[in-house]
XYZ file of C-alpha atoms in Angstrom:
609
model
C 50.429 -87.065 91.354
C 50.319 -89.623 88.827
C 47.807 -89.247 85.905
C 44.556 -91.654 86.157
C 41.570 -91.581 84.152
C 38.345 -90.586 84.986
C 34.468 -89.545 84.198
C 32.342 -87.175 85.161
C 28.935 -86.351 83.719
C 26.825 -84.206 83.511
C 23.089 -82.980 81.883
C 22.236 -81.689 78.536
C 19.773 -79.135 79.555
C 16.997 -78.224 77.143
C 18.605 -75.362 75.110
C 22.651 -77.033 75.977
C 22.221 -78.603 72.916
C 22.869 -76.838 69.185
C 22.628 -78.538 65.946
C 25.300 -77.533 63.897
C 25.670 -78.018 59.627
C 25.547 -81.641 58.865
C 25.762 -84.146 61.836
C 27.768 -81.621 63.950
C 26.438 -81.227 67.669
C 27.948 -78.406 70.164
C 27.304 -78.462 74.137
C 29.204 -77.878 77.079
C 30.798 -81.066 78.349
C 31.868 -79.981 81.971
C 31.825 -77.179 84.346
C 33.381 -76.271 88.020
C 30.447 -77.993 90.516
C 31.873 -80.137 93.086
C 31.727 -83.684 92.887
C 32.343 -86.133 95.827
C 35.006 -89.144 94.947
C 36.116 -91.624 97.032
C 38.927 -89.167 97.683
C 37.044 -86.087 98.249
C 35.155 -83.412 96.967
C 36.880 -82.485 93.340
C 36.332 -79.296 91.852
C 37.812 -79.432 88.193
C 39.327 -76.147 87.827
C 38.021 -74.199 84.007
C 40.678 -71.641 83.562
C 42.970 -72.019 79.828
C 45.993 -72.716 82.181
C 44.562 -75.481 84.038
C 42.981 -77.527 81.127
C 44.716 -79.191 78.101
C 42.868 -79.267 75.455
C 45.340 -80.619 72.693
C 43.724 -84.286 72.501
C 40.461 -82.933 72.010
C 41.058 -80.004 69.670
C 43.424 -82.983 67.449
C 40.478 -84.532 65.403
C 41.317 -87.672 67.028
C 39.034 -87.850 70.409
C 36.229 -90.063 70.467
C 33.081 -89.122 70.897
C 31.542 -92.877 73.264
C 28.425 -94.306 74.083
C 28.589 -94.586 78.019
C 32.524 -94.807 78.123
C 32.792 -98.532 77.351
C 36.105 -98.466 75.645
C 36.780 -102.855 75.415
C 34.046 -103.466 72.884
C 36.074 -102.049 70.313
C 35.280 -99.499 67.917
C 31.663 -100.329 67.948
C 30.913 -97.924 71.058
C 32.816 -95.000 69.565
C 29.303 -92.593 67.758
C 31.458 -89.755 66.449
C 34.537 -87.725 66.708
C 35.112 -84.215 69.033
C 35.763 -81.560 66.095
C 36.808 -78.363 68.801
C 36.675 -77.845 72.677
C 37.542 -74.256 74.207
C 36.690 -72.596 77.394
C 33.992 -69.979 78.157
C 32.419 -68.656 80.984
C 34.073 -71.887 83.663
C 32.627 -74.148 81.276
C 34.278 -76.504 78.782
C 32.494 -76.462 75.468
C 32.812 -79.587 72.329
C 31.240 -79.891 68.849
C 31.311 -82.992 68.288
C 30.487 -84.994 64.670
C 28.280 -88.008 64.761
C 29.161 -91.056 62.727
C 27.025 -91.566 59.602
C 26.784 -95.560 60.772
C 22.427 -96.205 61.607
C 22.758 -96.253 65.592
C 24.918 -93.467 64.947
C 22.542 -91.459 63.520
C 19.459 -92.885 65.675
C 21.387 -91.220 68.854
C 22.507 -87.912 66.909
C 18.365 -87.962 66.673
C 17.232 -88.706 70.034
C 19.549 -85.952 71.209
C 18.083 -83.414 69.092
C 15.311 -84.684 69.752
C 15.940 -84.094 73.495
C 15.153 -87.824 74.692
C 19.270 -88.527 75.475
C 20.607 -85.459 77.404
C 23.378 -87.014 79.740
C 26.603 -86.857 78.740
C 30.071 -87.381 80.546
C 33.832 -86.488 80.379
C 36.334 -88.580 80.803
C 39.828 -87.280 81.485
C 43.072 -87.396 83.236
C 44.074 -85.773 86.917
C 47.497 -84.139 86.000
C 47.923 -82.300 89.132
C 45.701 -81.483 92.340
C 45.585 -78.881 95.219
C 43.994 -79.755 98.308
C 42.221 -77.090 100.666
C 43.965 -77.007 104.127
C 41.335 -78.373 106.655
C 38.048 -79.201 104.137
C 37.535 -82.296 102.060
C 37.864 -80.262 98.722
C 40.442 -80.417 96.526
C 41.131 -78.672 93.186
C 42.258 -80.250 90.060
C 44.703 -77.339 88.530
C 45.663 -79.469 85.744
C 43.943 -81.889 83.572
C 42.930 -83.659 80.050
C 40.442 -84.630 78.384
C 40.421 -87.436 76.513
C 36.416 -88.245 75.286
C 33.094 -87.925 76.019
C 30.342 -89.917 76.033
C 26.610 -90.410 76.225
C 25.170 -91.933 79.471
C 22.020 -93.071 81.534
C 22.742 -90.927 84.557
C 24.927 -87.711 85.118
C 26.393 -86.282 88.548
C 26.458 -82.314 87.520
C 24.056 -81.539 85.912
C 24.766 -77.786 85.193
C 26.805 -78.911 82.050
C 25.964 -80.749 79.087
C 28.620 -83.312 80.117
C 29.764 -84.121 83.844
C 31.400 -86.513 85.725
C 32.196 -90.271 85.201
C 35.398 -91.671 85.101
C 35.080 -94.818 83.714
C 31.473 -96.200 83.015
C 30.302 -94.385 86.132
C 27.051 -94.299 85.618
C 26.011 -90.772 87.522
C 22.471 -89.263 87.182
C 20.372 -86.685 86.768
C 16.444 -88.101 87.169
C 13.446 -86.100 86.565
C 12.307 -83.436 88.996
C 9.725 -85.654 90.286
C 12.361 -88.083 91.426
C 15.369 -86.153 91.915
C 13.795 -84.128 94.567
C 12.721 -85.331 97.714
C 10.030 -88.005 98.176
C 6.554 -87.020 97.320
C 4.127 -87.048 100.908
C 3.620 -90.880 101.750
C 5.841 -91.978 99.269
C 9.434 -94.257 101.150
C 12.151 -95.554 99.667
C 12.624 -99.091 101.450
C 15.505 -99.526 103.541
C 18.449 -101.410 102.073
C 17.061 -101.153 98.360
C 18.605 -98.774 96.239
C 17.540 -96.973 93.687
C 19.431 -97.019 89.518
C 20.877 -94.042 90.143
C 22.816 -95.242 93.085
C 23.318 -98.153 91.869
C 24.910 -96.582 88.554
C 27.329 -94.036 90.914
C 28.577 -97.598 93.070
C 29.584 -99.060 89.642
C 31.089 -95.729 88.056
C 32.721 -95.264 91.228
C 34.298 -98.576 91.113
C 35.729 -98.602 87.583
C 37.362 -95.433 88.418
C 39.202 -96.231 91.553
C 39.746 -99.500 89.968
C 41.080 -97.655 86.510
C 43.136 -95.246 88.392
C 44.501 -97.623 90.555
C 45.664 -99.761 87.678
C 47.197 -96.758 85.770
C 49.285 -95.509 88.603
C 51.121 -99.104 88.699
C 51.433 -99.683 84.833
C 48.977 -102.477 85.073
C 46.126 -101.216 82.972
C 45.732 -104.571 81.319
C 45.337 -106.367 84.156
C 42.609 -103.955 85.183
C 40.333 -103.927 81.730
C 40.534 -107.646 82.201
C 39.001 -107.948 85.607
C 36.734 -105.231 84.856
C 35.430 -107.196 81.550
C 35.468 -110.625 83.620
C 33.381 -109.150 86.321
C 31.456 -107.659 83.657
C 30.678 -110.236 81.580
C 29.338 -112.274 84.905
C 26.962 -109.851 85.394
C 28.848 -108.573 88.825
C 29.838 -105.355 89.852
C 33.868 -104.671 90.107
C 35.274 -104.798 93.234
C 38.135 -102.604 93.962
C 38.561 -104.628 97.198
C 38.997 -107.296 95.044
C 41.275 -105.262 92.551
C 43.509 -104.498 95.199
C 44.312 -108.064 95.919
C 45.136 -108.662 92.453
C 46.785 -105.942 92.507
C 48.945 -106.273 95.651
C 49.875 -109.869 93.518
C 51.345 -108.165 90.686
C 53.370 -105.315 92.213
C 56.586 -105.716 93.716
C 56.766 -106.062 97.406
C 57.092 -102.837 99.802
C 55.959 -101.003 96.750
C 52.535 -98.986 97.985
C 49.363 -99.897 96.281
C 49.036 -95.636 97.059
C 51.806 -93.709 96.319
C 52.057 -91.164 99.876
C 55.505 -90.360 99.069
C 56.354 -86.594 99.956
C 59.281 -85.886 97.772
C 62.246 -85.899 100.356
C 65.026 -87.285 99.351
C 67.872 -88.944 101.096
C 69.618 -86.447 102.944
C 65.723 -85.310 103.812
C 65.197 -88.736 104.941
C 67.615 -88.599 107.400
C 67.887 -85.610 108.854
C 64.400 -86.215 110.120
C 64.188 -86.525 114.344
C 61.830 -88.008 115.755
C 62.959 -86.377 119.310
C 62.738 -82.840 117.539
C 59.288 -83.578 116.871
C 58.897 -84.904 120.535
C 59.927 -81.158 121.130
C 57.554 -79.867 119.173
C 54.819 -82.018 120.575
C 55.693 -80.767 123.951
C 56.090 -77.516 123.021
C 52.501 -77.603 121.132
C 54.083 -75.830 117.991
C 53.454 -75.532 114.466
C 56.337 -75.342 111.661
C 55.565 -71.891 111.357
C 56.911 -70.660 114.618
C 59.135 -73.877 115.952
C 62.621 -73.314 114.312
C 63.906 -76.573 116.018
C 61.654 -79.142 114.249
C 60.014 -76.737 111.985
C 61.191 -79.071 109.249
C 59.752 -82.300 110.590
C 56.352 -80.478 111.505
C 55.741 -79.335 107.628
C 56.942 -83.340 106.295
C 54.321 -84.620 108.503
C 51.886 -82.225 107.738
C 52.563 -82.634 104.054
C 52.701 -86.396 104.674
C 49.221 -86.099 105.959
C 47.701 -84.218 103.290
C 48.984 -86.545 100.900
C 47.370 -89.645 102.820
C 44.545 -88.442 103.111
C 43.959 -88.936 106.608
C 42.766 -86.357 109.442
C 45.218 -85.500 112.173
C 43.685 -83.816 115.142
C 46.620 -83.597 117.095
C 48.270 -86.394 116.089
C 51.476 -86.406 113.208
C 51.597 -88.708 110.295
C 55.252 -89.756 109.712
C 56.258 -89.409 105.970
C 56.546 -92.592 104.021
C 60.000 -92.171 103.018
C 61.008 -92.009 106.470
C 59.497 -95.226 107.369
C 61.327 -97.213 104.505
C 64.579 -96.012 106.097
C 63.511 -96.286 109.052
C 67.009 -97.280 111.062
C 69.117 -94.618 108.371
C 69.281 -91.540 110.072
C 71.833 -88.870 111.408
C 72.514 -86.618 114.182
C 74.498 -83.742 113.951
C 76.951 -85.664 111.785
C 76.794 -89.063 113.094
C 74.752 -91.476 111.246
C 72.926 -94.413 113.046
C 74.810 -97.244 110.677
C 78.144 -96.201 112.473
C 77.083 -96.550 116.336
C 75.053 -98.706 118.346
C 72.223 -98.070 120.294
C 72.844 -97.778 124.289
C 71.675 -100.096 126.905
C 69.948 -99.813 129.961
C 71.811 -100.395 133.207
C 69.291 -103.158 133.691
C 70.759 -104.460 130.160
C 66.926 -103.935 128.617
C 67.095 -106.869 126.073
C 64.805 -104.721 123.750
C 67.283 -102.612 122.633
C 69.682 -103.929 119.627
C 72.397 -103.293 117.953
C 70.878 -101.488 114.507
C 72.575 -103.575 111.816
C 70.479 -106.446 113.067
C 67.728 -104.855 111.889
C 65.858 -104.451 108.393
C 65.766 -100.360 107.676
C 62.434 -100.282 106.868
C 59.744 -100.202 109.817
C 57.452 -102.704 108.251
C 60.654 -104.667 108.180
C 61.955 -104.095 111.999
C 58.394 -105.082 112.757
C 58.551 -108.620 110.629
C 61.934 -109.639 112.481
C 60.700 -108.853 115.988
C 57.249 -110.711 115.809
C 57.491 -113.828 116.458
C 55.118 -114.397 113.226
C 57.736 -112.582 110.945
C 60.351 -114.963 111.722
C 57.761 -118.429 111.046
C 57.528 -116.424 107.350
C 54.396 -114.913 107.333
C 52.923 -113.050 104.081
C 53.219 -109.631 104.757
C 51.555 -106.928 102.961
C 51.889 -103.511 103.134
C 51.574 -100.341 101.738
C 47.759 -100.777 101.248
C 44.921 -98.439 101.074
C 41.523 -99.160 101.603
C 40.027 -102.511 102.453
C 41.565 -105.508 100.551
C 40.077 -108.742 99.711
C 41.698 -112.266 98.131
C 41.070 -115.489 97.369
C 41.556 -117.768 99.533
C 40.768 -121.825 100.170
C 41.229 -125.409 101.854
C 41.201 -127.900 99.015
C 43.010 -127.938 95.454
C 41.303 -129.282 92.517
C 42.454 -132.871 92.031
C 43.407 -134.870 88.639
C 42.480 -138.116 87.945
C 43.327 -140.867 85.274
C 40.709 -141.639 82.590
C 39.894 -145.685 82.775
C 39.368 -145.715 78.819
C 39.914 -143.612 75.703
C 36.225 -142.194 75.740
C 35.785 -142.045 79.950
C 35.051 -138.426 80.911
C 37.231 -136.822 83.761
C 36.311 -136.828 87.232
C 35.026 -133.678 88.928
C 37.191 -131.895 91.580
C 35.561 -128.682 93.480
C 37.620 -126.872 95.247
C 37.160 -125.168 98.194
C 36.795 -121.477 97.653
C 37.090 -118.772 100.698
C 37.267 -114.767 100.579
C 39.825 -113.529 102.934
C 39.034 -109.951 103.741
C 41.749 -107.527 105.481
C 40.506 -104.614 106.675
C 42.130 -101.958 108.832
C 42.071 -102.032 112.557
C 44.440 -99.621 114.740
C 47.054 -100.808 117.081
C 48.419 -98.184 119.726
C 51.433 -98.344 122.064
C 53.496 -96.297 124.186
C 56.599 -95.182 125.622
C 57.707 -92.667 127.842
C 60.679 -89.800 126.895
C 62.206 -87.875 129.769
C 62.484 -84.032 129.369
C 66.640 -84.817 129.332
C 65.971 -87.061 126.749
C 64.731 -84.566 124.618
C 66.607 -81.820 125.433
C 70.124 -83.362 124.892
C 69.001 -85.190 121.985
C 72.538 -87.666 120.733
C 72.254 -90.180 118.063
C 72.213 -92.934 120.621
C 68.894 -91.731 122.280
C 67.312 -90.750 118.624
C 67.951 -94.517 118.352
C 66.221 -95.869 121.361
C 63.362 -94.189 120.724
C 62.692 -95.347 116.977
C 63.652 -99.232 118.472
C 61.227 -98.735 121.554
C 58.286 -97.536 119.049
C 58.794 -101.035 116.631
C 59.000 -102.657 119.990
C 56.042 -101.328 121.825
C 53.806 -102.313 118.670
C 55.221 -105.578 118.157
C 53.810 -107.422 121.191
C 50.087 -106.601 120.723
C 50.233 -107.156 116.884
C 52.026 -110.582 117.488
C 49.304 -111.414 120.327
C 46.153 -110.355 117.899
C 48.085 -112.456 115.471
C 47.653 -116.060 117.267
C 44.483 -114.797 119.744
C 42.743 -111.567 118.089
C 39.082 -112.003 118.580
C 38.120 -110.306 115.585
C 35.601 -108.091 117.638
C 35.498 -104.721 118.813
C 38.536 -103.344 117.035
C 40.805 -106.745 117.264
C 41.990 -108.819 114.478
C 41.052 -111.984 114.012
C 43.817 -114.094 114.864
C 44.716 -117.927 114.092
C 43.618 -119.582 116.995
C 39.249 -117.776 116.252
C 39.823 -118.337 112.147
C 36.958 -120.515 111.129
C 38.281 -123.934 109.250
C 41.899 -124.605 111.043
C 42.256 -127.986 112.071
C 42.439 -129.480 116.004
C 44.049 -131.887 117.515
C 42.868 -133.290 121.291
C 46.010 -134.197 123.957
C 45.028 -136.697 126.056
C 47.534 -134.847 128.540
C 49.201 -131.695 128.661
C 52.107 -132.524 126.915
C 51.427 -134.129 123.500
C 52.553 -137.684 122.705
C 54.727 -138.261 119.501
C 51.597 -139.856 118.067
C 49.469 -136.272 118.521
C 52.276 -134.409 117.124
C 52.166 -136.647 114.036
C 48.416 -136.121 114.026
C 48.712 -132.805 113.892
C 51.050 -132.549 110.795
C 49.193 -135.570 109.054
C 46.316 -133.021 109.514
C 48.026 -130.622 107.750
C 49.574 -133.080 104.884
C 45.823 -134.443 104.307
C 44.949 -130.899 102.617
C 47.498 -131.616 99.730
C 50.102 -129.346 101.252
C 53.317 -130.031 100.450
C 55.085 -127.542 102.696
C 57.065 -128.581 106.164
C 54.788 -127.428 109.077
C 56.540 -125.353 111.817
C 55.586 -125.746 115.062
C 55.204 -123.516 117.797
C 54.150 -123.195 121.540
C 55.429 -121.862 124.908
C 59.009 -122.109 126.692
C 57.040 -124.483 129.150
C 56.348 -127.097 126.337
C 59.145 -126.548 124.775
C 61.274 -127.958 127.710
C 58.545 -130.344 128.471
C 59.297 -132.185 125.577
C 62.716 -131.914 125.648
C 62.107 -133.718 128.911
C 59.456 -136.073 127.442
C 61.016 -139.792 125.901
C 59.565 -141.057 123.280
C 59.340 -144.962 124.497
C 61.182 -146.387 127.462
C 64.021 -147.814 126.051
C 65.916 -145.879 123.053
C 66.734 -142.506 125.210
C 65.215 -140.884 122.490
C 63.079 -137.288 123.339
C 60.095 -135.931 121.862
C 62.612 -132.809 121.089
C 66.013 -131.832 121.367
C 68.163 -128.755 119.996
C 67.416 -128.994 116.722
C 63.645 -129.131 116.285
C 61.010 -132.086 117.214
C 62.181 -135.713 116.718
C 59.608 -136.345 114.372
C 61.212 -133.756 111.804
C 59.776 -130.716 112.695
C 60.799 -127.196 113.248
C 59.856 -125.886 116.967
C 59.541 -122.149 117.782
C 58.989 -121.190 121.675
C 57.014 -118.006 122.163
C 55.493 -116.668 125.410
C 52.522 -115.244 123.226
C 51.113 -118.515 122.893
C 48.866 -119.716 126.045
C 49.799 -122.394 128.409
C 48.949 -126.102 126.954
C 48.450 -124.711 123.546
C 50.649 -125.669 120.498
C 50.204 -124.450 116.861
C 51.593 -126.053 113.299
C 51.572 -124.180 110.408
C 52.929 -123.355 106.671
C 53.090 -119.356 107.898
C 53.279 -118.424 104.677
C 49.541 -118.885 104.007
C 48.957 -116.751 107.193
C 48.822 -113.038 105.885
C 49.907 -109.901 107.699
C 48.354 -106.773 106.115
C 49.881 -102.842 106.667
C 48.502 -99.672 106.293
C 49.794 -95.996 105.757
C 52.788 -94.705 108.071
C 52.822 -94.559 111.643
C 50.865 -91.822 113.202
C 52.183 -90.439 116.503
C 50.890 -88.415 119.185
C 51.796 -87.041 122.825
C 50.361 -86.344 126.458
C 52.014 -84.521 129.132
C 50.056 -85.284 131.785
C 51.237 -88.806 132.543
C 55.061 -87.201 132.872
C 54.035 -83.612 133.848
C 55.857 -83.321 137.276
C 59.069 -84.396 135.517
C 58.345 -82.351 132.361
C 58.877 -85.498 130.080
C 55.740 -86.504 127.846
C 54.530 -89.973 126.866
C 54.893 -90.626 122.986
C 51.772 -92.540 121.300
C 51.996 -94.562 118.381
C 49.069 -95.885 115.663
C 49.607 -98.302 113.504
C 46.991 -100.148 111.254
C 47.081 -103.298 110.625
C 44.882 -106.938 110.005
C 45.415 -111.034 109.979
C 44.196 -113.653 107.173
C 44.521 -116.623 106.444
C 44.432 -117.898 102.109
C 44.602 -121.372 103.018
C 42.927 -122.798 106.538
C 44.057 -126.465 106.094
C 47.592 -124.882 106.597
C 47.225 -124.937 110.334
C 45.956 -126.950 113.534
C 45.313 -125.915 116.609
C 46.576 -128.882 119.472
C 45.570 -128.899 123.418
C 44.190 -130.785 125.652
C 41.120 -128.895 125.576
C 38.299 -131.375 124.342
């Protein structure tokens, strides 16, 4: 696991603290009590093996006040002088500073007024405990501690924060529960949560930052937001941060270490078997190597799986690479119904990756939508209508015109998409490269008709995306018939145009209009059409899709429309549906969400006043 740096703190309790000769301190900075993250519970493992303590025991660590690191040396109070383990406990001396506020703290924590201190370190390696929310941290480092309001242990002199998280340890009379008549509003929190939310933050935003080499990037939004006086988003982070790494790179690294060869020896029909067979990889010897990569790619996401299997992430960027005793897919194609099922292609028309198969089957992917995967956790951007505008100054001395733009949040958040298919109990049994194929192509294409629907139609309640046609701010246009007139259709782009974007709208709507204006002239005389084969006459790309409803015709730049992806595909199985044939019926989850940056980049036409 990459490294990422975080805090914990903890309490100084009333004897913790030793005065050494001079201006030298000694207490114990952090200890083994579990801690709940946004990834868990973390127990920081205190044995000599798990801990290095090089950094600290070098003379160089810094001893903080509160872990603010950007304001420069002036934060930095004193200097660790020698850490070592005893009794599951990590002990510092530390040296104070002889600089006045220096010296003023050194005092007050003699003096027993500051007591709360904090480590803040970096996760080398962790162990997870099979079915709890614990997980171990076997190796670690130290880098500082610091001084702060509020601690979350507070069995140590020093506990847990990971970047300015503020945790806490209040007095008994407020740490413990509420006195008789006394009630804590509801909605209003108290400091100390208040100080957890914003230590929390820094450190997923911190660690999220280190693991893609963008530290920078993340000190400056956390000073920005800062300096503002707001709390850091890492909602927000992540859409900055989905900006500045490469595309199909995860913003979470779930990788499981298989490599290639691992990749594609993976079968999805062995793990049909196992499904059906209700095995483990202990005792299955036919898939007991894709039932331990999905439970490892499980543990590594994070995510619960009664009864279901999380498909490893390397598998689903190769998703159409794989082989079968021997033959790999890339040299065959994949076999057709007798009914000549148009769902099923030939595999080297399709992108390896799943994300990818999905993009060129919706009709969405091929208009060019913005799709993002790979993300974790909700996800937030900026998005708008409006550009700021320049103007030309009348005189040497005039002062420049103001120009607001329009500012929106778009929010993508994870909803679940589930489809089927059915696999016969031949199917499985004589598993060829040929039916390993149809399955993986009937998965991509039993997800890609309800994602494309939620795309243009998605409510946004009760589970659904919003889609294009409920996002508040696109523009309309009214028919005065069902088929539009040349004039309407120019409406509709001019609508588009009139929000300063430059881009050619695409059209789209259903096989009905589409021939309807093929059919339609465009005066009485020229034996000119409102379309023909290639696009509308007015200059216009069309797109026919059976998705869209009857009467209905969209125009967009799709690239402002934004497609987000979550995590691998998570399948499970029943029997019952196919018990009398001993086949099962194969479940797939997928988790995904619409936006839209800019709603000035479409319109909405009908003849629906």
């Amino acid at each position: 696991m990459p490294a990422s740096t975080i805090n914990r703190s903890g309490h100084l309790s009333d004897h913790a603290v030793r005065a050494g000769s001079g201006d030298t301190v000694t207490f114990p900075l952090s200890s083994e009590e579990p801690y709940r993250r946004f990834d868990g519970v973390e127990i920081l493992d205190h044995t000599r093996e798990a801990i290095d303590l090089t950094w600290l025991n070098s003379g160089n660590a810094p001893l903080l006040d509160n872990h603010i690191r950007h304001d420069g040396i002036a934060r930095q109070v004193g200097v660790i002088t020698r850490a070592w383990i005893d009794g599951k406990r990590l002990y510092v001396s530390a040296k104070f500073s002889s600089r006045p506020e220096a010296q003023a703290l050194r005092q007050d924590v003699i003096d027993g007024i500051v007591r709360n201190v904090s480590v803040g370190y970096e996760r080398l390696e962790i162990k997870r405990d099979d079915g709890t929310e614990d997980y171990h941290v076997t190796s670690w480092k130290p880098t500082e501690a610091s001084f702060v309001p509020v601690p979350a242990d507070t069995t140590v002199g020093m506990g847990r924060s990971a970047t300015p998280k503020m945790e806490a340890h209040m007095p008994d009379n407020i740490q413990g529960a509420p006195k008789t008549g006394e009630r804590k509003m509801p909605g209003v929190k108290t400091d100390a949560e208040r100080a957890a939310e914003f230590e929390t933050a820094l450190t997923d935003i911190r660690s999220l930052a280190s693991e893609h080499n963008i530290g920078n990037v993340g000190e400056a939004f956390i000073e920005a937001q800062i300096r503002a006086g707001n709390t850091p988003s890492i909602e927000v982070f992540r859409g900055i941060a989905r900006s500045e790494i490469p595309e199909g790179t995860a913003l979470r690294n779930e990788d499981i270490g298989l490599n290639d060869q691992e990749t594609r020896k993976f079968s999805i029909l062995n793990l049909c078997a196992a499904m059906r067979d209700g095995a483990t990889s202990t005792d299955n010897e036919r898939a007991a190597f894709e039932l331990e990569a999905c439970e490892a790619a499980a543990a590594q996401s994070g995510k619960a799986t009664k009864g279901s299997f999380v498909l490893p992430a390397e598998l689903m960027r190769s998703w159409d690479d794989f082989e079968i005793e021997g033959v790999r897919s890339s040299a065959v194609r994949a076999p057709v119904s007798a009914g000549g099922n148009p769902n099923i292609q030939d595999v080297t028309h399709l992108a390896s990756r799943f994300i990818d198969n999905l993009r060129n089957r919706l009709v969405l992917g091929q208009l060019g939508i913005t799709i993002l995967d790979g993300l974790t956790g909700d996800i937030e951007l900026p998005g708008g209508d409006q550009n700021a505008q320049a103007a030309w100054l009348g005189t040497e001395d005039a002062d420049a015109a103001e120009t607001v733009p329009t500012f929106r949040k778009v929010s993508l958040t994870v909803h679940d998409v589930a489809a089927y298919t059915d696999i016969t109990r031949r199917m499985i049994q004589y598993s060829t490269i040929g039916i390993e194929m149809y399955v993986r192509n009937q998965l991509v294409t039993a997800m890609v008709e309800a994602i494309d629907l939620a795309g243009w139609y998605g409510s946004g309640l009760t589970g659904v995306p919003e889609g294009l046609a409920n996002t508040t701010g696109i523009g309309s246009v009214t028919f005065a018939a069902a088929v539009p007139t040349r004039n309407e259709l120019i409406d509709m782009d001019t609508a588009i145009a009139n929000t300063n974007n430059t881009g050619t709208p695409h059209f789209v709507s259903t096989t009905a209009m589409g021939g309807a204006l093929r059919k339609a002239p465009i005066d009485a005389g020229s034996g000119k059409f409102l379309m023909d084969a290639s696009g509308l006459e007015i200059g216009n790309p069309f797109t026919r899709s059976n998705q869209i409803t009857d009467g209905d015709v969209f125009a967009g730049t799709f690239e402002d429309m934004l497609m987000g992806a979550w995590g691998s595909l998570e399948l499970d199985r029943s029997t019952e549906a196919k018990f009398l044939s001993g086949g099962l019926r194969l479940r797939g989850i997928q988790s995904v969400d619409f936006g839209v940056r800019r709603v000035g980049s479409f319109v909405l036409g009908n003849d629906t006043p």
